[in-house]
Short mmCIF file of C-alpha atoms and ligand atoms in Angstrom, two decimals:
data_model
loop_
_atom_site.label_atom_id
_atom_site.label_comp_id
_atom_site.label_asym_id
_atom_site.label_seq_id
_atom_site.Cartn_x
_atom_site.Cartn_y
_atom_site.Cartn_z
CA MET A 22 26.69 -14.14 27.77
CA SER A 23 27.79 -17.04 29.91
CA GLN A 24 30.20 -19.59 28.50
CA GLY A 25 28.55 -22.35 26.55
CA GLU A 26 25.38 -20.36 26.02
CA GLU A 27 24.54 -20.38 22.38
CA GLN A 28 24.46 -16.94 20.75
CA SER A 29 20.90 -16.13 19.72
CA ALA A 30 20.47 -16.03 15.96
CA HIS A 31 19.74 -12.65 14.46
CA LEU A 32 17.31 -11.85 11.71
CA VAL A 33 19.15 -11.11 8.47
CA PHE A 34 17.36 -9.01 5.86
CA GLY A 35 18.84 -8.09 2.48
CA GLY A 36 22.10 -9.69 3.61
CA VAL A 37 22.33 -7.42 6.67
CA ASP A 38 22.08 -8.24 10.38
CA VAL A 39 18.95 -6.44 11.55
CA VAL A 40 20.19 -6.18 15.13
CA GLU A 41 23.30 -4.33 13.94
CA LEU A 42 21.13 -2.02 11.84
CA ALA A 43 18.99 -1.21 14.87
CA GLU A 44 22.11 -0.46 16.91
CA ARG A 45 23.48 1.80 14.18
CA TYR A 46 20.34 3.70 13.20
CA GLY A 47 18.15 3.34 16.29
CA THR A 48 14.57 2.19 16.46
CA PRO A 49 11.91 2.19 15.21
CA LEU A 50 13.43 1.64 11.79
CA TYR A 51 11.93 0.77 8.42
CA ILE A 52 14.27 -1.50 6.44
CA THR A 53 13.64 -2.13 2.74
CA ASP A 54 15.32 -4.75 0.60
CA GLU A 55 15.94 -3.35 -2.88
CA SER A 56 16.37 -6.76 -4.50
CA ILE A 57 12.85 -7.85 -3.50
CA ILE A 58 11.34 -4.80 -5.22
CA ARG A 59 13.33 -5.41 -8.39
CA ALA A 60 12.44 -9.11 -8.42
CA ASN A 61 8.74 -8.36 -7.90
CA PHE A 62 8.70 -5.81 -10.70
CA ARG A 63 10.39 -8.24 -13.07
CA LYS A 64 7.80 -10.92 -12.23
CA TYR A 65 5.14 -8.60 -13.64
CA LYS A 66 7.13 -7.84 -16.78
CA THR A 67 7.73 -11.54 -17.41
CA ALA A 68 4.14 -12.55 -16.71
CA PHE A 69 2.67 -9.97 -19.11
CA LYS A 70 5.30 -10.05 -21.83
CA ALA A 71 2.84 -11.49 -24.37
CA VAL A 72 1.20 -8.07 -24.72
CA GLU A 73 2.45 -4.52 -24.88
CA ASN A 74 2.26 -3.34 -21.28
CA ASP A 75 3.32 -0.80 -18.72
CA ILE A 76 3.44 -1.31 -14.97
CA TYR A 77 2.47 1.84 -13.09
CA PHE A 78 3.49 1.71 -9.45
CA ALA A 79 0.72 2.90 -7.08
CA VAL A 80 2.69 5.57 -5.25
CA LYS A 81 0.28 5.69 -2.28
CA ALA A 82 1.73 2.34 -1.21
CA ASN A 83 5.18 3.82 -0.70
CA GLY A 84 6.33 7.32 -1.56
CA ASN A 85 9.97 7.05 -0.59
CA LEU A 86 12.05 8.70 -3.32
CA ALA A 87 14.80 6.07 -3.31
CA ILE A 88 12.19 3.35 -3.73
CA LEU A 89 10.58 5.31 -6.56
CA ARG A 90 14.02 5.63 -8.15
CA ILE A 91 14.47 1.85 -8.00
CA LEU A 92 11.13 1.35 -9.72
CA ALA A 93 11.86 4.08 -12.27
CA SER A 94 15.14 2.37 -13.12
CA GLU A 95 13.18 -0.84 -13.78
CA GLY A 96 10.96 1.05 -16.23
CA ALA A 97 7.92 1.59 -14.02
CA GLY A 98 5.34 4.26 -14.58
CA ALA A 99 3.19 5.64 -11.78
CA ASP A 100 -0.38 5.89 -10.58
CA VAL A 101 -0.56 9.12 -8.60
CA PHE A 102 -3.49 10.25 -6.50
CA SER A 103 -2.55 13.82 -5.62
CA GLY A 104 -0.46 16.76 -6.68
CA GLY A 105 2.00 15.69 -3.99
CA GLU A 106 2.44 12.21 -5.44
CA LEU A 107 2.86 13.74 -8.89
CA HIS A 108 5.64 15.91 -7.51
CA LEU A 109 7.35 12.84 -6.03
CA VAL A 110 7.31 10.78 -9.21
CA LYS A 111 8.57 13.66 -11.30
CA LEU A 112 11.48 14.02 -8.87
CA ALA A 113 12.10 10.29 -9.16
CA GLY A 114 12.40 10.64 -12.92
CA ILE A 115 9.36 8.62 -13.92
CA PRO A 116 8.58 9.65 -17.51
CA LEU A 117 5.53 11.93 -17.79
CA GLU A 118 4.00 9.73 -20.47
CA LYS A 119 3.94 6.87 -17.98
CA ILE A 120 1.99 8.71 -15.29
CA LEU A 121 -1.75 8.53 -14.68
CA PHE A 122 -3.30 11.11 -12.35
CA ASN A 123 -6.08 9.31 -10.48
CA GLY A 124 -8.48 10.48 -7.82
CA ASN A 125 -12.12 10.98 -7.03
CA SER A 126 -11.73 14.51 -5.71
CA LYS A 127 -9.12 16.48 -7.58
CA SER A 128 -8.86 20.21 -7.01
CA GLU A 129 -8.77 22.61 -9.94
CA GLU A 130 -5.20 23.30 -9.03
CA GLU A 131 -4.35 19.61 -9.29
CA LEU A 132 -6.10 19.38 -12.66
CA ARG A 133 -4.13 22.41 -13.83
CA THR A 134 -0.87 20.83 -12.67
CA ALA A 135 -1.73 17.60 -14.49
CA VAL A 136 -2.47 19.44 -17.73
CA GLU A 137 0.59 21.67 -17.33
CA SER A 138 2.78 18.60 -16.76
CA GLN A 139 1.13 16.82 -19.69
CA VAL A 140 0.25 13.75 -17.65
CA ARG A 141 -2.94 11.88 -18.36
CA VAL A 142 -5.90 12.20 -16.06
CA SER A 143 -8.26 9.41 -15.04
CA VAL A 144 -11.55 11.24 -14.86
CA ASP A 145 -13.77 10.12 -12.01
CA SER A 146 -17.04 11.99 -12.71
CA LEU A 147 -18.87 13.96 -15.35
CA ASP A 148 -18.44 17.01 -13.16
CA GLU A 149 -14.68 16.56 -13.19
CA LEU A 150 -14.70 15.99 -16.95
CA GLU A 151 -16.39 19.34 -17.55
CA THR A 152 -14.06 21.12 -15.13
CA LEU A 153 -11.03 19.57 -16.80
CA SER A 154 -12.24 20.64 -20.22
CA ALA A 155 -12.65 24.21 -18.95
CA VAL A 156 -9.29 24.22 -17.16
CA ALA A 157 -7.47 22.88 -20.24
CA GLY A 158 -9.31 25.45 -22.37
CA GLU A 159 -8.15 28.32 -20.15
CA MET A 160 -4.60 27.03 -20.47
CA GLY A 161 -4.90 26.63 -24.24
CA LYS A 162 -3.93 22.97 -23.90
CA GLU A 163 -5.41 19.57 -24.41
CA ALA A 164 -6.04 17.21 -21.51
CA GLU A 165 -5.46 13.54 -22.26
CA ILE A 166 -7.88 11.37 -20.36
CA ALA A 167 -9.07 7.94 -19.37
CA ILE A 168 -12.38 7.42 -17.63
CA ARG A 169 -12.48 5.56 -14.32
CA VAL A 170 -15.05 2.82 -14.56
CA ASN A 171 -16.87 1.48 -11.55
CA PRO A 172 -17.22 -2.07 -12.88
CA ASP A 173 -19.46 -3.32 -10.08
CA VAL A 174 -17.46 -6.39 -9.13
CA SER A 175 -17.08 -7.66 -5.58
CA PRO A 176 -13.71 -9.03 -4.57
CA GLN A 177 -13.65 -10.84 -1.22
CA VAL A 178 -11.61 -8.22 0.61
CA ASN A 179 -12.02 -5.91 3.57
CA PRO A 180 -14.83 -3.52 2.52
CA LYS A 181 -12.57 -0.57 3.33
CA ILE A 182 -10.33 -1.53 0.43
CA ALA A 183 -12.88 -2.76 -2.14
CA THR A 184 -13.16 0.02 -4.69
CA GLY A 185 -15.13 -1.44 -7.58
CA LEU A 186 -18.38 -2.13 -5.75
CA ARG A 187 -21.51 -0.45 -7.05
CA GLU A 188 -21.76 1.65 -3.87
CA SER A 189 -18.09 2.65 -3.86
CA LYS A 190 -17.20 6.33 -4.19
CA PHE A 191 -14.83 5.67 -7.08
CA GLY A 192 -15.52 5.96 -10.76
CA ILE A 193 -18.51 6.29 -13.04
CA PRO A 194 -21.09 3.48 -13.04
CA TYR A 195 -20.53 0.82 -15.66
CA TYR A 196 -23.80 1.49 -17.48
CA GLU A 197 -23.04 5.23 -17.83
CA ILE A 198 -19.59 4.76 -19.31
CA LEU A 199 -20.40 4.73 -23.02
CA SER A 200 -22.51 7.88 -22.79
CA THR A 201 -19.79 9.59 -20.73
CA TYR A 202 -17.23 8.83 -23.45
CA GLU A 203 -19.61 10.25 -26.06
CA GLU A 204 -19.88 13.36 -23.91
CA ALA A 205 -16.09 13.52 -23.58
CA ALA A 206 -15.66 13.20 -27.34
CA LYS A 207 -17.76 16.34 -27.79
CA LEU A 208 -16.01 18.43 -25.17
CA PRO A 209 -13.29 20.85 -26.27
CA ASN A 210 -9.69 20.39 -25.13
CA ILE A 211 -10.24 16.76 -24.16
CA ALA A 212 -8.39 13.92 -25.89
CA ILE A 213 -9.60 10.41 -25.10
CA LYS A 214 -6.71 8.03 -24.59
CA GLY A 215 -7.77 5.18 -22.35
CA ILE A 216 -10.08 3.47 -19.93
CA HIS A 217 -9.37 2.67 -16.31
CA CYS A 218 -10.63 0.65 -13.36
CA HIS A 219 -9.32 -0.59 -10.04
CA ILE A 220 -11.42 -3.09 -8.18
CA GLY A 221 -9.81 -3.30 -4.76
CA SER A 222 -6.76 -4.28 -2.82
CA GLN A 223 -5.26 -7.37 -1.16
CA ILE A 224 -7.14 -9.58 -3.64
CA LEU A 225 -6.28 -13.23 -3.16
CA ASP A 226 -8.67 -14.78 -5.67
CA VAL A 227 -7.80 -13.66 -9.19
CA SER A 228 -11.11 -14.76 -10.72
CA VAL A 229 -12.54 -11.27 -10.07
CA TYR A 230 -9.93 -9.91 -12.46
CA ARG A 231 -11.34 -12.07 -15.22
CA GLU A 232 -14.80 -10.67 -14.47
CA ALA A 233 -13.51 -7.08 -14.42
CA THR A 234 -11.49 -7.61 -17.61
CA GLU A 235 -14.56 -9.01 -19.39
CA LYS A 236 -16.58 -5.97 -18.39
CA MET A 237 -13.83 -3.56 -19.36
CA MET A 238 -13.24 -5.23 -22.73
CA ASN A 239 -16.95 -5.12 -23.47
CA LEU A 240 -16.75 -1.37 -22.94
CA VAL A 241 -13.71 -1.20 -25.23
CA GLU A 242 -15.79 -3.00 -27.85
CA GLY A 243 -18.72 -0.64 -27.32
CA LEU A 244 -16.42 2.33 -27.78
CA HIS A 245 -14.80 0.78 -30.87
CA GLY A 246 -18.32 0.42 -32.32
CA ARG A 247 -18.82 4.15 -31.73
CA GLY A 248 -15.57 5.03 -33.46
CA ILE A 249 -13.69 5.74 -30.22
CA GLU A 250 -10.31 3.97 -30.21
CA LEU A 251 -8.24 3.71 -27.07
CA GLU A 252 -4.47 3.71 -26.65
CA PHE A 253 -4.58 1.93 -23.30
CA VAL A 254 -6.67 -0.21 -21.00
CA ASP A 255 -5.70 0.20 -17.34
CA LEU A 256 -6.98 -2.58 -15.09
CA GLY A 257 -5.60 -1.12 -11.85
CA GLY A 258 -3.74 -2.92 -9.09
CA GLY A 259 -4.87 -4.93 -6.12
CA LEU A 260 -2.99 -8.23 -6.23
CA GLY A 261 -2.67 -9.49 -2.65
CA ILE A 262 0.36 -10.78 -0.79
CA SER A 263 0.54 -13.49 1.85
CA TYR A 264 0.68 -11.79 5.22
CA GLN A 265 -0.05 -15.07 7.00
CA LYS A 266 2.45 -17.34 5.35
CA GLU A 267 0.94 -20.53 6.72
CA LYS A 268 -2.66 -19.70 5.87
CA GLU A 269 -2.64 -17.64 2.71
CA ARG A 270 -1.11 -18.40 -0.64
CA ALA A 271 -1.02 -15.18 -2.54
CA PRO A 272 -1.51 -15.29 -6.30
CA THR A 273 1.50 -14.32 -8.39
CA PRO A 274 1.64 -11.90 -11.33
CA LYS A 275 1.62 -15.05 -13.47
CA ASP A 276 -1.70 -16.10 -11.92
CA LEU A 277 -2.98 -12.59 -12.57
CA ALA A 278 -1.88 -12.80 -16.19
CA GLY A 279 -3.70 -16.13 -16.43
CA ALA A 280 -6.94 -14.41 -15.42
CA ILE A 281 -6.55 -11.26 -17.53
CA LEU A 282 -4.67 -12.11 -20.70
CA PRO A 283 -6.97 -14.68 -22.35
CA VAL A 284 -9.90 -12.23 -22.16
CA PHE A 285 -7.79 -9.22 -23.09
CA GLU A 286 -6.05 -10.84 -26.04
CA ALA A 287 -9.22 -12.46 -27.39
CA LYS A 288 -10.93 -9.08 -27.60
CA LEU A 289 -7.92 -7.44 -29.19
CA ASN A 290 -7.83 -10.15 -31.83
CA SER A 291 -11.53 -10.06 -32.55
CA LEU A 292 -11.58 -6.26 -32.89
CA GLY A 293 -8.20 -5.96 -34.57
CA ILE A 294 -7.03 -3.28 -32.13
CA THR A 295 -3.85 -2.98 -30.06
CA PRO A 296 -4.30 -0.87 -26.94
CA LYS A 297 -1.56 -1.17 -24.35
CA LEU A 298 -2.34 -3.00 -21.13
CA ILE A 299 -1.56 -1.04 -17.98
CA LEU A 300 -1.55 -2.39 -14.43
CA GLU A 301 -1.15 -0.40 -11.23
CA PRO A 302 0.25 -2.67 -8.55
CA GLY A 303 1.33 -1.20 -5.25
CA ARG A 304 1.33 -3.78 -2.46
CA SER A 305 2.55 -6.73 -4.53
CA LEU A 306 5.65 -4.79 -5.62
CA VAL A 307 6.74 -3.31 -2.30
CA GLY A 308 4.74 -4.97 0.50
CA PRO A 309 7.08 -7.89 1.19
CA ALA A 310 10.17 -5.72 0.67
CA SER A 311 10.16 -3.94 4.05
CA ILE A 312 10.23 -4.77 7.73
CA LEU A 313 9.73 -2.44 10.68
CA VAL A 314 12.13 -3.03 13.53
CA SER A 315 11.08 -1.89 16.92
CA LYS A 316 12.52 -2.11 20.42
CA VAL A 317 10.71 -3.59 23.41
CA ASN A 318 10.26 -0.88 26.02
CA ALA A 319 8.43 -3.03 28.54
CA VAL A 320 6.99 -6.48 29.03
CA LYS A 321 3.89 -6.72 31.17
CA LEU A 322 2.98 -10.25 32.15
CA SER A 323 -0.58 -10.88 33.15
CA PRO A 324 -0.95 -12.51 36.55
CA TYR A 325 -4.50 -13.49 35.69
CA ARG A 326 -6.26 -15.95 33.54
CA ALA A 327 -9.69 -14.79 32.54
CA CYS A 328 -12.63 -17.06 31.89
CA GLY A 329 -13.55 -17.12 28.21
CA ASP A 330 -12.94 -13.71 26.75
CA MET A 331 -9.45 -12.41 27.31
CA GLY A 332 -10.65 -9.01 28.37
CA GLY A 333 -13.17 -10.59 30.72
CA ALA A 334 -10.97 -10.16 33.75
CA HIS A 335 -11.97 -6.52 33.79
CA ASP A 336 -15.70 -7.17 33.55
CA ALA A 337 -17.75 -6.89 36.69
CA GLY A 338 -18.35 -10.36 38.02
CA ALA A 339 -15.83 -12.04 35.75
CA ARG A 340 -13.81 -14.66 37.54
CA ALA A 341 -10.10 -14.14 37.24
CA GLU A 342 -7.51 -16.42 38.64
CA PRO A 343 -3.73 -16.42 38.74
CA VAL A 344 -2.10 -18.21 35.86
CA THR A 345 -0.66 -21.49 36.97
CA GLY A 346 0.76 -22.77 33.70
CA GLN A 347 0.91 -22.02 30.04
CA SER A 348 -2.58 -21.68 28.65
CA PRO A 349 -3.78 -20.54 25.27
CA THR A 350 -6.50 -18.61 27.09
CA ALA A 351 -4.06 -16.81 29.35
CA SER A 352 -4.99 -13.19 29.75
CA ARG A 353 -2.82 -10.77 27.82
CA ASN A 354 0.89 -10.67 28.25
CA PHE A 355 1.81 -7.37 26.67
CA VAL A 356 4.99 -6.64 24.80
CA ALA A 357 5.15 -2.86 24.48
CA ILE A 358 7.30 -1.75 21.57
CA ASP A 359 8.36 1.69 20.35
CA ALA A 360 6.32 1.54 17.09
CA GLY A 361 2.56 1.78 17.09
CA PHE A 362 -0.16 2.83 14.74
CA ASN A 363 1.72 6.07 14.21
CA LEU A 364 4.09 4.00 12.05
CA LEU A 365 1.91 1.07 10.97
CA ILE A 366 -1.81 1.68 11.00
CA ARG A 367 -2.88 -1.41 9.05
CA PRO A 368 -3.58 -3.70 12.04
CA VAL A 369 -5.75 -1.04 13.66
CA MET A 370 -7.48 0.20 10.54
CA TYR A 371 -8.16 -3.09 8.74
CA ASP A 372 -7.57 -5.71 11.44
CA ALA A 373 -4.65 -6.61 9.23
CA TYR A 374 -2.33 -9.41 10.22
CA HIS A 375 1.43 -8.88 10.10
CA GLU A 376 3.86 -11.52 11.22
CA VAL A 377 6.20 -10.52 14.02
CA VAL A 378 9.47 -12.11 15.00
CA VAL A 379 11.92 -11.39 17.79
CA ALA A 380 14.84 -10.31 15.63
CA ASN A 381 17.54 -11.06 18.20
CA LYS A 382 16.13 -14.45 19.26
CA LEU A 383 15.45 -16.20 15.99
CA ASN A 384 16.65 -19.59 17.16
CA GLU A 385 14.74 -19.59 20.43
CA PRO A 386 11.55 -21.62 20.64
CA ALA A 387 8.22 -19.79 20.66
CA SER A 388 7.16 -20.49 24.21
CA GLU A 389 4.93 -17.65 25.37
CA LEU A 390 1.72 -16.06 24.21
CA TYR A 391 2.01 -12.32 23.78
CA THR A 392 0.10 -9.37 22.41
CA VAL A 393 2.40 -6.81 20.85
CA VAL A 394 1.27 -3.23 21.43
CA GLY A 395 2.57 0.18 20.46
CA PRO A 396 3.29 3.28 22.54
CA ILE A 397 0.23 5.27 21.47
CA CYS A 398 -2.26 6.42 24.08
CA GLU A 399 -5.16 4.39 22.72
CA SER A 400 -6.22 0.90 23.77
CA GLY A 401 -6.64 0.03 20.10
CA ASP A 402 -2.92 0.46 19.43
CA ILE A 403 -2.37 -3.25 18.95
CA ILE A 404 0.12 -4.42 16.35
CA ALA A 405 -0.17 -8.20 16.77
CA ARG A 406 -2.62 -10.13 18.93
CA ASP A 407 -1.96 -13.41 20.69
CA ARG A 408 1.29 -14.53 19.12
CA MET A 409 3.56 -17.27 20.32
CA LEU A 410 7.04 -15.83 20.62
CA PRO A 411 10.24 -16.71 22.44
CA GLU A 412 10.37 -15.26 25.94
CA VAL A 413 10.60 -11.50 25.39
CA LYS A 414 12.59 -9.10 27.55
CA ARG A 415 12.94 -5.34 27.62
CA GLY A 416 15.49 -4.30 24.99
CA ASP A 417 14.65 -7.14 22.59
CA LEU A 418 13.88 -6.24 18.99
CA VAL A 419 10.57 -7.07 17.39
CA ALA A 420 10.49 -7.07 13.58
CA ILE A 421 7.12 -6.62 11.93
CA LEU A 422 7.11 -8.18 8.47
CA ASP A 423 5.64 -7.19 5.09
CA VAL A 424 5.22 -3.51 5.87
CA GLY A 425 6.54 -2.03 2.60
CA ALA A 426 3.08 -1.13 1.33
CA TYR A 427 0.84 1.32 3.20
CA GLY A 428 3.25 1.23 6.12
CA PHE A 429 5.38 4.35 6.35
CA SER A 430 3.17 6.08 3.77
CA MET A 431 0.22 5.97 6.18
CA GLY A 432 2.33 7.02 9.15
CA SER A 433 1.67 10.08 11.26
CA GLN A 434 3.11 12.15 14.07
CA TYR A 435 0.22 11.31 16.40
CA ASN A 436 1.03 11.57 20.10
CA GLY A 437 3.95 13.86 19.32
CA ARG A 438 6.07 11.12 17.83
CA PRO A 439 8.45 12.12 15.06
CA ARG A 440 8.43 9.58 12.23
CA CYS A 441 11.33 7.13 12.14
CA ALA A 442 14.23 6.61 9.75
CA GLU A 443 14.28 4.31 6.75
CA VAL A 444 17.21 2.37 5.38
CA LEU A 445 17.67 0.49 2.14
CA VAL A 446 19.58 -2.76 2.12
CA CYS A 447 20.78 -4.65 -0.90
CA ASP A 448 23.05 -7.71 -0.90
CA GLY A 449 24.75 -6.62 2.30
CA SER A 450 25.04 -2.89 1.56
CA VAL A 451 23.14 -0.30 3.58
CA ASP A 452 21.97 3.23 2.73
CA LEU A 453 19.95 5.68 4.75
CA ILE A 454 16.94 6.68 2.62
CA ARG A 455 15.10 8.83 5.15
CA SER A 456 16.43 10.44 8.28
CA GLU A 457 14.35 10.21 11.39
CA GLU A 458 12.33 13.29 12.17
CA SER A 459 13.10 15.38 15.23
CA VAL A 460 10.84 17.27 17.61
CA GLU A 461 11.52 20.29 15.40
CA ASP A 462 9.51 18.55 12.71
CA LEU A 463 6.57 18.39 15.07
CA ILE A 464 6.33 22.17 15.15
CA ARG A 465 7.28 22.82 11.54
CA ASN A 466 4.71 25.14 9.93
CA GLN A 467 3.00 25.83 13.23
CA VAL A 468 2.57 29.49 14.04
CA ILE A 469 1.95 31.04 17.44
CA PRO A 470 0.03 34.30 16.99
CA GLU A 471 1.90 37.32 18.37
CA ARG A 472 -0.68 37.85 21.13
CA LEU A 473 -0.16 34.29 22.44
CA LYS A 474 3.62 34.39 22.49
CA LEU A 475 5.48 33.87 25.76
N1 LLP B 2 -4.71 1.90 -8.39
C1 LLP B 2 -5.62 2.60 -7.72
C2 LLP B 2 -6.50 3.52 -8.43
C3 LLP B 2 -5.73 2.45 -6.33
O1 LLP B 2 -6.65 3.15 -5.66
C4 LLP B 2 -4.87 1.55 -5.64
C5 LLP B 2 -4.96 1.39 -4.20
C6 LLP B 2 -3.92 0.85 -6.39
C7 LLP B 2 -3.87 1.03 -7.76
C8 LLP B 2 -2.94 -0.11 -5.78
O2 LLP B 2 -3.52 -1.18 -5.14
P1 LLP B 2 -2.60 -2.35 -4.54
O3 LLP B 2 -1.93 -3.07 -5.68
O4 LLP B 2 -1.61 -1.73 -3.65
O5 LLP B 2 -3.55 -3.21 -3.81
N2 LLP B 2 -4.27 1.20 2.71
C9 LLP B 2 -4.85 -0.06 2.32
C10 LLP B 2 -4.88 -0.22 0.82
C11 LLP B 2 -5.57 0.91 0.11
C12 LLP B 2 -5.50 0.78 -1.38
C13 LLP B 2 -5.92 2.03 -2.06
N3 LLP B 2 -5.83 1.98 -3.47
C14 LLP B 2 -4.09 -1.18 3.00
O6 LLP B 2 -3.16 -0.90 3.76
O7 LLP B 2 -4.43 -2.35 2.84
#
């Protein structure tokens, strides 16, 4: 650095210089700030303190054991969706009585494990209910259940993550719920404990929760009238976070409580019952708590400016001309980083927006338009489209923000890329919470038949 040149400011996360972390642990690197998770969990507990409640973390959002331990130490329960997730939360020390085994397609083995472990099961179909009764019978045990309601409400979210629509694969239709409970009450080895729904994810308008709560509490009333009393009402997760800080204001747990609690409490009072309220947040607890730091392998500046559509330069007959100055319609300048949809699939799968910053150039003005792409051999491997960033050079570090939910947990080894390391930061301290995989992990469990061996 020449004399007089100002040192570029570095991104600091959880009290730690991200550039130093990248030097120490390599890239790509998931970095999670413990204090954000704790603060987010406590916001839920404060917002819902008027009623008896439990917050079950949706483990699919992030299955890292250290992160589960943090949540367990705050008193979280867990929503698990597979035998594997059940295994994780047991290891993390989440109490069995605070675990709900969800899922629309559970194997008999998973049902057996749930009954064996004495965790409650959210039953997703009549078929599953009958299987569970038989499985519990064979084991000489009782299965404690809730029934997953499809409440037929339509949050304004990406259709891939709306789960309470009439046509969704999840749950039993609203109008069949009371008869299904009556059926359950007759079945041997089944103990009815609760009712469950989950209407979708990344919900930014909490009014749908009021609608869902009204429907769910009407069912609770219908069951009460039939002599079926519930110990809990689980209204699922789904509260959104603001991925685009300037455009979206995400509702807080307090806003959520404002939509749910008046309806919930009114029904409790009118019926004189006291079921516990359960919520299953995933994203809103861990989403903002992690960043993914990635190194720039190459910068490819476009010499062309296309007319209209940015990809138009490749179309037959499209006029393309060399860029003369900065233009918002400049054809793509690519910043190729070492993390792609193998480590963060959300932009590709849901057109999700994640903010990106150049972690080693925080104080430099955003002067160029770039599209940030990953290393995967697919044109769709785009992490962030058309972003104004400081001038980027090979070796710079790009941090992708708000990746703590459905980030690493949806990662893969596609294109022969071992998954990266994860570190936990907290008020300046740093701990490795997952080592990076090696090429050995790519071949783990693969078997070459004798006749094909070298
Ligand atoms: N409970 C149940 C039964 C769920 O299916 C889910 C999420 C949650 C709770 C937690 O929802 P959350 O609070 O995190 O929104 N991969 C997608 C999200 C899929 C959500 C699946 N179910 C994404 O990256 O946006």
